[in-house]
Short mmCIF file of C-alpha atoms and ligand atoms in Angstrom, two decimals:
data_model
loop_
_atom_site.label_atom_id
_atom_site.label_comp_id
_atom_site.label_asym_id
_atom_site.label_seq_id
_atom_site.Cartn_x
_atom_site.Cartn_y
_atom_site.Cartn_z
CA UNK A 326 -121.24 -5.92 3.87
CA UNK A 327 -119.53 -3.73 2.13
CA UNK A 328 -117.88 -1.48 5.19
CA UNK A 329 -119.30 1.62 3.75
CA UNK A 330 -122.47 2.60 2.55
CA UNK A 331 -123.60 1.20 -0.50
CA UNK A 332 -122.95 4.48 -3.15
CA UNK A 333 -124.83 2.83 -6.69
CA UNK A 334 -124.61 4.71 -9.87
CA UNK A 335 -127.22 5.24 -12.39
CA UNK A 336 -125.48 5.65 -16.14
CA UNK A 337 -126.75 9.10 -18.09
CA UNK A 338 -126.15 9.04 -21.32
CA UNK A 339 -130.04 8.51 -22.13
CA UNK A 340 -132.75 7.55 -20.79
CA UNK A 341 -135.36 7.94 -17.22
CA UNK A 342 -131.85 8.25 -15.21
CA UNK A 343 -133.83 10.54 -12.52
CA UNK A 344 -135.89 7.53 -12.16
CA UNK A 345 -133.67 5.75 -10.91
CA UNK A 346 -132.07 7.91 -8.85
CA UNK A 347 -135.56 8.97 -7.10
CA UNK A 348 -136.79 5.75 -6.59
CA UNK A 349 -132.39 4.73 -5.04
CA UNK A 350 -132.67 7.57 -3.10
CA UNK A 351 -136.01 7.35 -2.05
CA UNK A 352 -134.43 3.42 -0.13
CA UNK A 353 -132.36 6.11 1.83
CA UNK A 354 -129.26 5.58 -0.74
CA UNK A 355 -126.67 7.40 -1.47
CA UNK A 356 -126.86 7.52 -5.96
CA UNK A 357 -125.37 9.30 -8.49
CA UNK A 358 -125.47 9.78 -12.02
CA UNK A 359 -122.26 8.14 -14.29
CA UNK A 360 -120.88 9.59 -17.50
CA UNK A 361 -117.91 9.94 -17.36
CA UNK A 362 -115.11 6.86 -16.70
CA UNK A 363 -113.68 8.67 -14.05
CA UNK A 364 -116.63 8.25 -12.00
CA UNK A 365 -117.01 4.71 -12.03
CA UNK A 366 -114.43 4.52 -9.95
CA UNK A 367 -116.19 4.62 -6.03
CA UNK A 368 -119.32 3.08 -6.87
CA UNK A 369 -120.84 -0.54 -5.72
CA UNK A 370 -123.40 -0.78 -8.21
CA UNK A 371 -124.48 -0.06 -11.38
CA UNK A 372 -127.75 0.54 -12.82
CA UNK A 373 -128.37 1.15 -16.23
CA UNK A 374 -131.79 2.90 -16.41
CA UNK A 375 -134.14 2.67 -20.29
CA UNK A 376 -134.59 4.90 -22.72
CA UNK A 377 -133.07 4.02 -26.88
CA UNK A 378 -130.56 1.55 -26.54
CA UNK A 379 -129.01 1.44 -30.12
CA UNK A 380 -128.50 4.98 -28.62
CA UNK A 381 -126.94 4.48 -25.32
CA UNK A 382 -124.52 1.23 -26.90
CA UNK A 383 -123.14 4.47 -29.32
CA UNK A 384 -122.91 6.25 -26.14
CA UNK A 385 -120.81 4.48 -24.53
CA UNK A 386 -117.44 4.47 -26.84
CA UNK A 387 -118.70 8.08 -27.41
CA UNK A 388 -118.29 8.86 -23.43
CA UNK A 389 -115.13 6.39 -23.17
CA UNK A 390 -117.61 4.38 -21.35
CA UNK A 391 -117.26 0.75 -22.81
CA UNK A 392 -114.37 -0.28 -21.71
CA UNK A 393 -114.57 0.88 -17.93
CA UNK A 394 -117.33 0.13 -17.56
CA UNK A 395 -117.19 -3.64 -18.93
CA UNK A 396 -113.82 -3.82 -16.87
CA UNK A 397 -115.70 -3.60 -13.31
CA UNK A 398 -118.89 -5.42 -14.55
CA UNK A 399 -116.17 -8.58 -15.07
CA UNK A 400 -115.09 -7.90 -11.87
CA UNK A 401 -118.02 -8.33 -10.33
CA UNK A 402 -119.72 -5.14 -10.23
CA UNK A 403 -123.49 -5.36 -9.52
CA UNK A 404 -125.12 -4.43 -12.25
CA UNK A 405 -129.61 -3.60 -13.08
CA UNK A 406 -130.87 -2.89 -16.42
CA UNK A 407 -134.46 -1.81 -16.84
CA UNK A 408 -135.46 -2.34 -20.17
CA UNK A 409 -133.15 -0.79 -22.56
CA UNK A 410 -131.13 -1.29 -20.15
CA UNK A 411 -131.78 -4.93 -19.94
CA UNK A 412 -130.52 -4.81 -23.66
CA UNK A 413 -127.23 -2.65 -22.87
CA UNK A 414 -126.08 -5.57 -20.02
CA UNK A 415 -127.12 -8.47 -22.91
CA UNK A 416 -124.65 -10.73 -24.63
CA UNK A 417 -126.74 -10.78 -28.08
CA UNK A 418 -129.30 -8.85 -29.15
CA UNK A 419 -132.29 -9.55 -31.96
CA UNK A 420 -133.71 -7.18 -33.84
CA UNK A 421 -130.87 -4.40 -32.81
CA UNK A 422 -129.12 -2.15 -35.36
CA UNK A 423 -126.03 -4.37 -37.01
CA UNK A 424 -123.45 -1.95 -34.89
CA UNK A 425 -125.29 -1.84 -32.12
CA UNK A 426 -123.03 -4.05 -29.26
CA UNK A 427 -123.76 -4.45 -25.71
CA UNK A 428 -121.58 -5.04 -22.95
CA UNK A 429 -122.35 -9.07 -21.86
CA UNK A 430 -122.69 -8.70 -18.68
CA UNK A 431 -125.06 -10.78 -18.80
CA UNK A 432 -125.69 -14.92 -20.11
CA UNK A 433 -129.08 -14.53 -22.30
CA UNK A 434 -130.66 -13.06 -26.08
CA UNK A 435 -133.02 -9.95 -25.90
CA UNK A 436 -135.57 -9.66 -28.98
CA UNK A 437 -135.73 -5.62 -29.21
CA UNK A 438 -139.05 -3.86 -29.08
CA UNK A 439 -140.71 -8.03 -29.69
CA UNK A 440 -144.11 -7.07 -27.36
CA UNK A 441 -145.03 -5.79 -31.16
CA UNK A 442 -146.92 -2.83 -32.33
CA UNK A 443 -149.73 -3.77 -31.26
CA UNK A 444 -149.36 -3.86 -27.93
CA UNK A 445 -146.15 -1.64 -27.66
CA UNK A 446 -146.55 -0.48 -23.98
CA UNK A 447 -148.79 -2.22 -21.37
CA UNK A 448 -149.41 -2.85 -18.01
CA UNK A 449 -149.91 -6.23 -16.15
CA UNK A 450 -149.23 -7.76 -12.37
CA UNK A 451 -146.49 -9.81 -12.70
CA UNK A 452 -145.24 -12.48 -10.17
CA UNK A 453 -141.72 -12.03 -9.57
CA UNK A 454 -139.72 -14.59 -7.62
CA UNK A 455 -137.84 -13.29 -4.47
CA UNK A 456 -139.66 -10.44 -4.76
CA UNK A 457 -142.31 -10.85 -0.98
CA UNK A 458 -146.12 -9.69 -1.15
CA UNK A 459 -148.33 -8.54 -4.00
CA UNK A 460 -147.23 -9.13 -7.26
CA UNK A 461 -145.68 -5.93 -9.15
CA UNK A 462 -147.39 -3.61 -11.26
CA UNK A 463 -144.56 -4.21 -14.17
CA UNK A 464 -144.91 -0.80 -16.78
CA UNK A 465 -143.75 -2.05 -20.23
CA UNK A 466 -142.84 0.45 -22.81
CA UNK A 467 -141.70 -1.03 -26.68
CA UNK A 468 -140.19 -3.59 -24.35
CA UNK A 469 -137.59 -6.51 -25.30
CA UNK A 470 -138.67 -10.53 -24.31
CA UNK A 471 -135.43 -12.78 -23.35
CA UNK A 472 -135.80 -15.26 -26.35
CA UNK A 473 -132.77 -17.37 -25.01
CA UNK A 474 -131.30 -17.42 -21.39
CA UNK A 475 -128.20 -19.18 -20.04
CA UNK A 476 -127.88 -22.18 -18.38
CA UNK A 477 -126.62 -20.03 -15.52
CA UNK A 478 -129.47 -17.17 -15.57
CA UNK A 479 -132.92 -17.45 -13.03
CA UNK A 480 -135.50 -16.63 -14.83
CA UNK A 481 -137.87 -14.68 -12.36
CA UNK A 482 -140.72 -13.39 -14.14
CA UNK A 483 -142.72 -14.23 -17.25
CA UNK A 484 -144.80 -12.83 -19.41
CA UNK A 485 -146.32 -16.16 -21.58
CA UNK A 486 -143.64 -18.19 -22.38
CA UNK A 487 -141.01 -15.19 -21.66
CA UNK A 488 -139.05 -14.51 -19.51
CA UNK A 489 -139.28 -10.82 -18.42
CA UNK A 490 -137.11 -10.81 -15.13
CA UNK A 491 -133.73 -12.85 -14.86
CA UNK A 492 -130.63 -12.55 -12.62
CA UNK A 493 -127.21 -14.19 -13.30
CA UNK A 494 -124.97 -14.04 -10.04
CA UNK A 495 -124.29 -10.13 -9.82
CA UNK A 496 -126.03 -8.96 -11.97
CA UNK A 497 -130.17 -8.47 -12.13
CA UNK A 498 -132.90 -7.52 -15.97
CA UNK A 499 -135.78 -6.49 -15.84
CA UNK A 500 -137.97 -6.19 -19.92
CA UNK A 501 -140.23 -3.24 -17.99
CA UNK A 502 -139.51 -0.31 -15.51
CA UNK A 503 -139.64 -0.62 -12.06
CA UNK A 504 -138.72 2.94 -11.75
CA UNK A 505 -141.49 4.78 -12.98
CA UNK A 506 -144.51 1.87 -11.25
CA UNK A 507 -144.19 3.56 -7.44
CA UNK A 508 -143.27 0.31 -6.68
CA UNK A 509 -138.83 0.06 -5.24
CA UNK A 510 -139.20 -3.70 -4.01
CA UNK A 511 -136.36 -5.08 -6.94
CA UNK A 512 -134.08 -1.84 -6.33
CA UNK A 513 -134.14 -3.09 -2.88
CA UNK A 514 -133.00 -6.60 -4.13
CA UNK A 515 -130.84 -5.20 -5.81
CA UNK A 516 -129.73 -3.93 -3.62
CA UNK A 517 -129.48 -6.56 -1.29
CA UNK A 518 -127.15 -7.63 -4.42
CA UNK A 519 -124.62 -4.99 -3.60
CA UNK A 520 -124.65 -5.61 0.50
CA UNK A 521 -125.34 -8.70 1.13
CA UNK A 522 -128.79 -9.79 1.83
CA UNK A 523 -130.00 -7.31 5.94
CA UNK A 524 -129.83 -9.91 8.94
N1 LIG B 1979 -137.21 -0.46 -27.44
C1 LIG B 1979 -135.90 0.33 -26.94
C2 LIG B 1979 -134.58 0.07 -27.34
O1 LIG B 1979 -134.94 -0.98 -27.07
C3 LIG B 1979 -136.50 0.14 -25.02
C4 LIG B 1979 -137.08 0.70 -24.22
C5 LIG B 1979 -137.42 1.19 -23.21
O2 LIG B 1979 -136.45 1.32 -22.83
N2 LIG B 1979 -138.61 1.71 -23.12
O3 LIG B 1979 -133.45 0.00 -26.70
#
């Protein structure tokens, strides 16, 4: 447990930053947008929002965040990526842009826009390992899925055969958007990963 209340950064280059900030604020934690390298210094965890992963990957370079963020992730900074955020955290991307470089913070291969045009967006009730109670209402918007997960990656939920929620040590990633569904249980799980579970 860290000696102070955790501060969570939300990568604020593009995407649904506000929804994550609101969900985190609702849990009583300090949450702030991160756009500059210096803003990475005093955070205890980082959320990568949903949005558009090719743009986000490009802006990581434009804002000179790639190297310092990779360094902090390498040191074990807990991270939670939703949808585009999952893609940005992945080791490699199928159907990405050829110049799209992810952060390789979790040992997964993701396929962008995997559910295809006919189901670009859908909602479903999903049972997620580690989330007690009712299934979660999961909102998928031009979502990826996990095509391959490394040995150390726990699959927490699937749609059909495809992993859509995964965790490896201190990195959590979902193909859906818990931040838009009014259900804060995955954010709570992430906070537990940041601070250690409440005793
Ligand atoms: N399809 C988007 C991408 O590739 C992700 C969509 C989302 O975050 N809702 O980045």
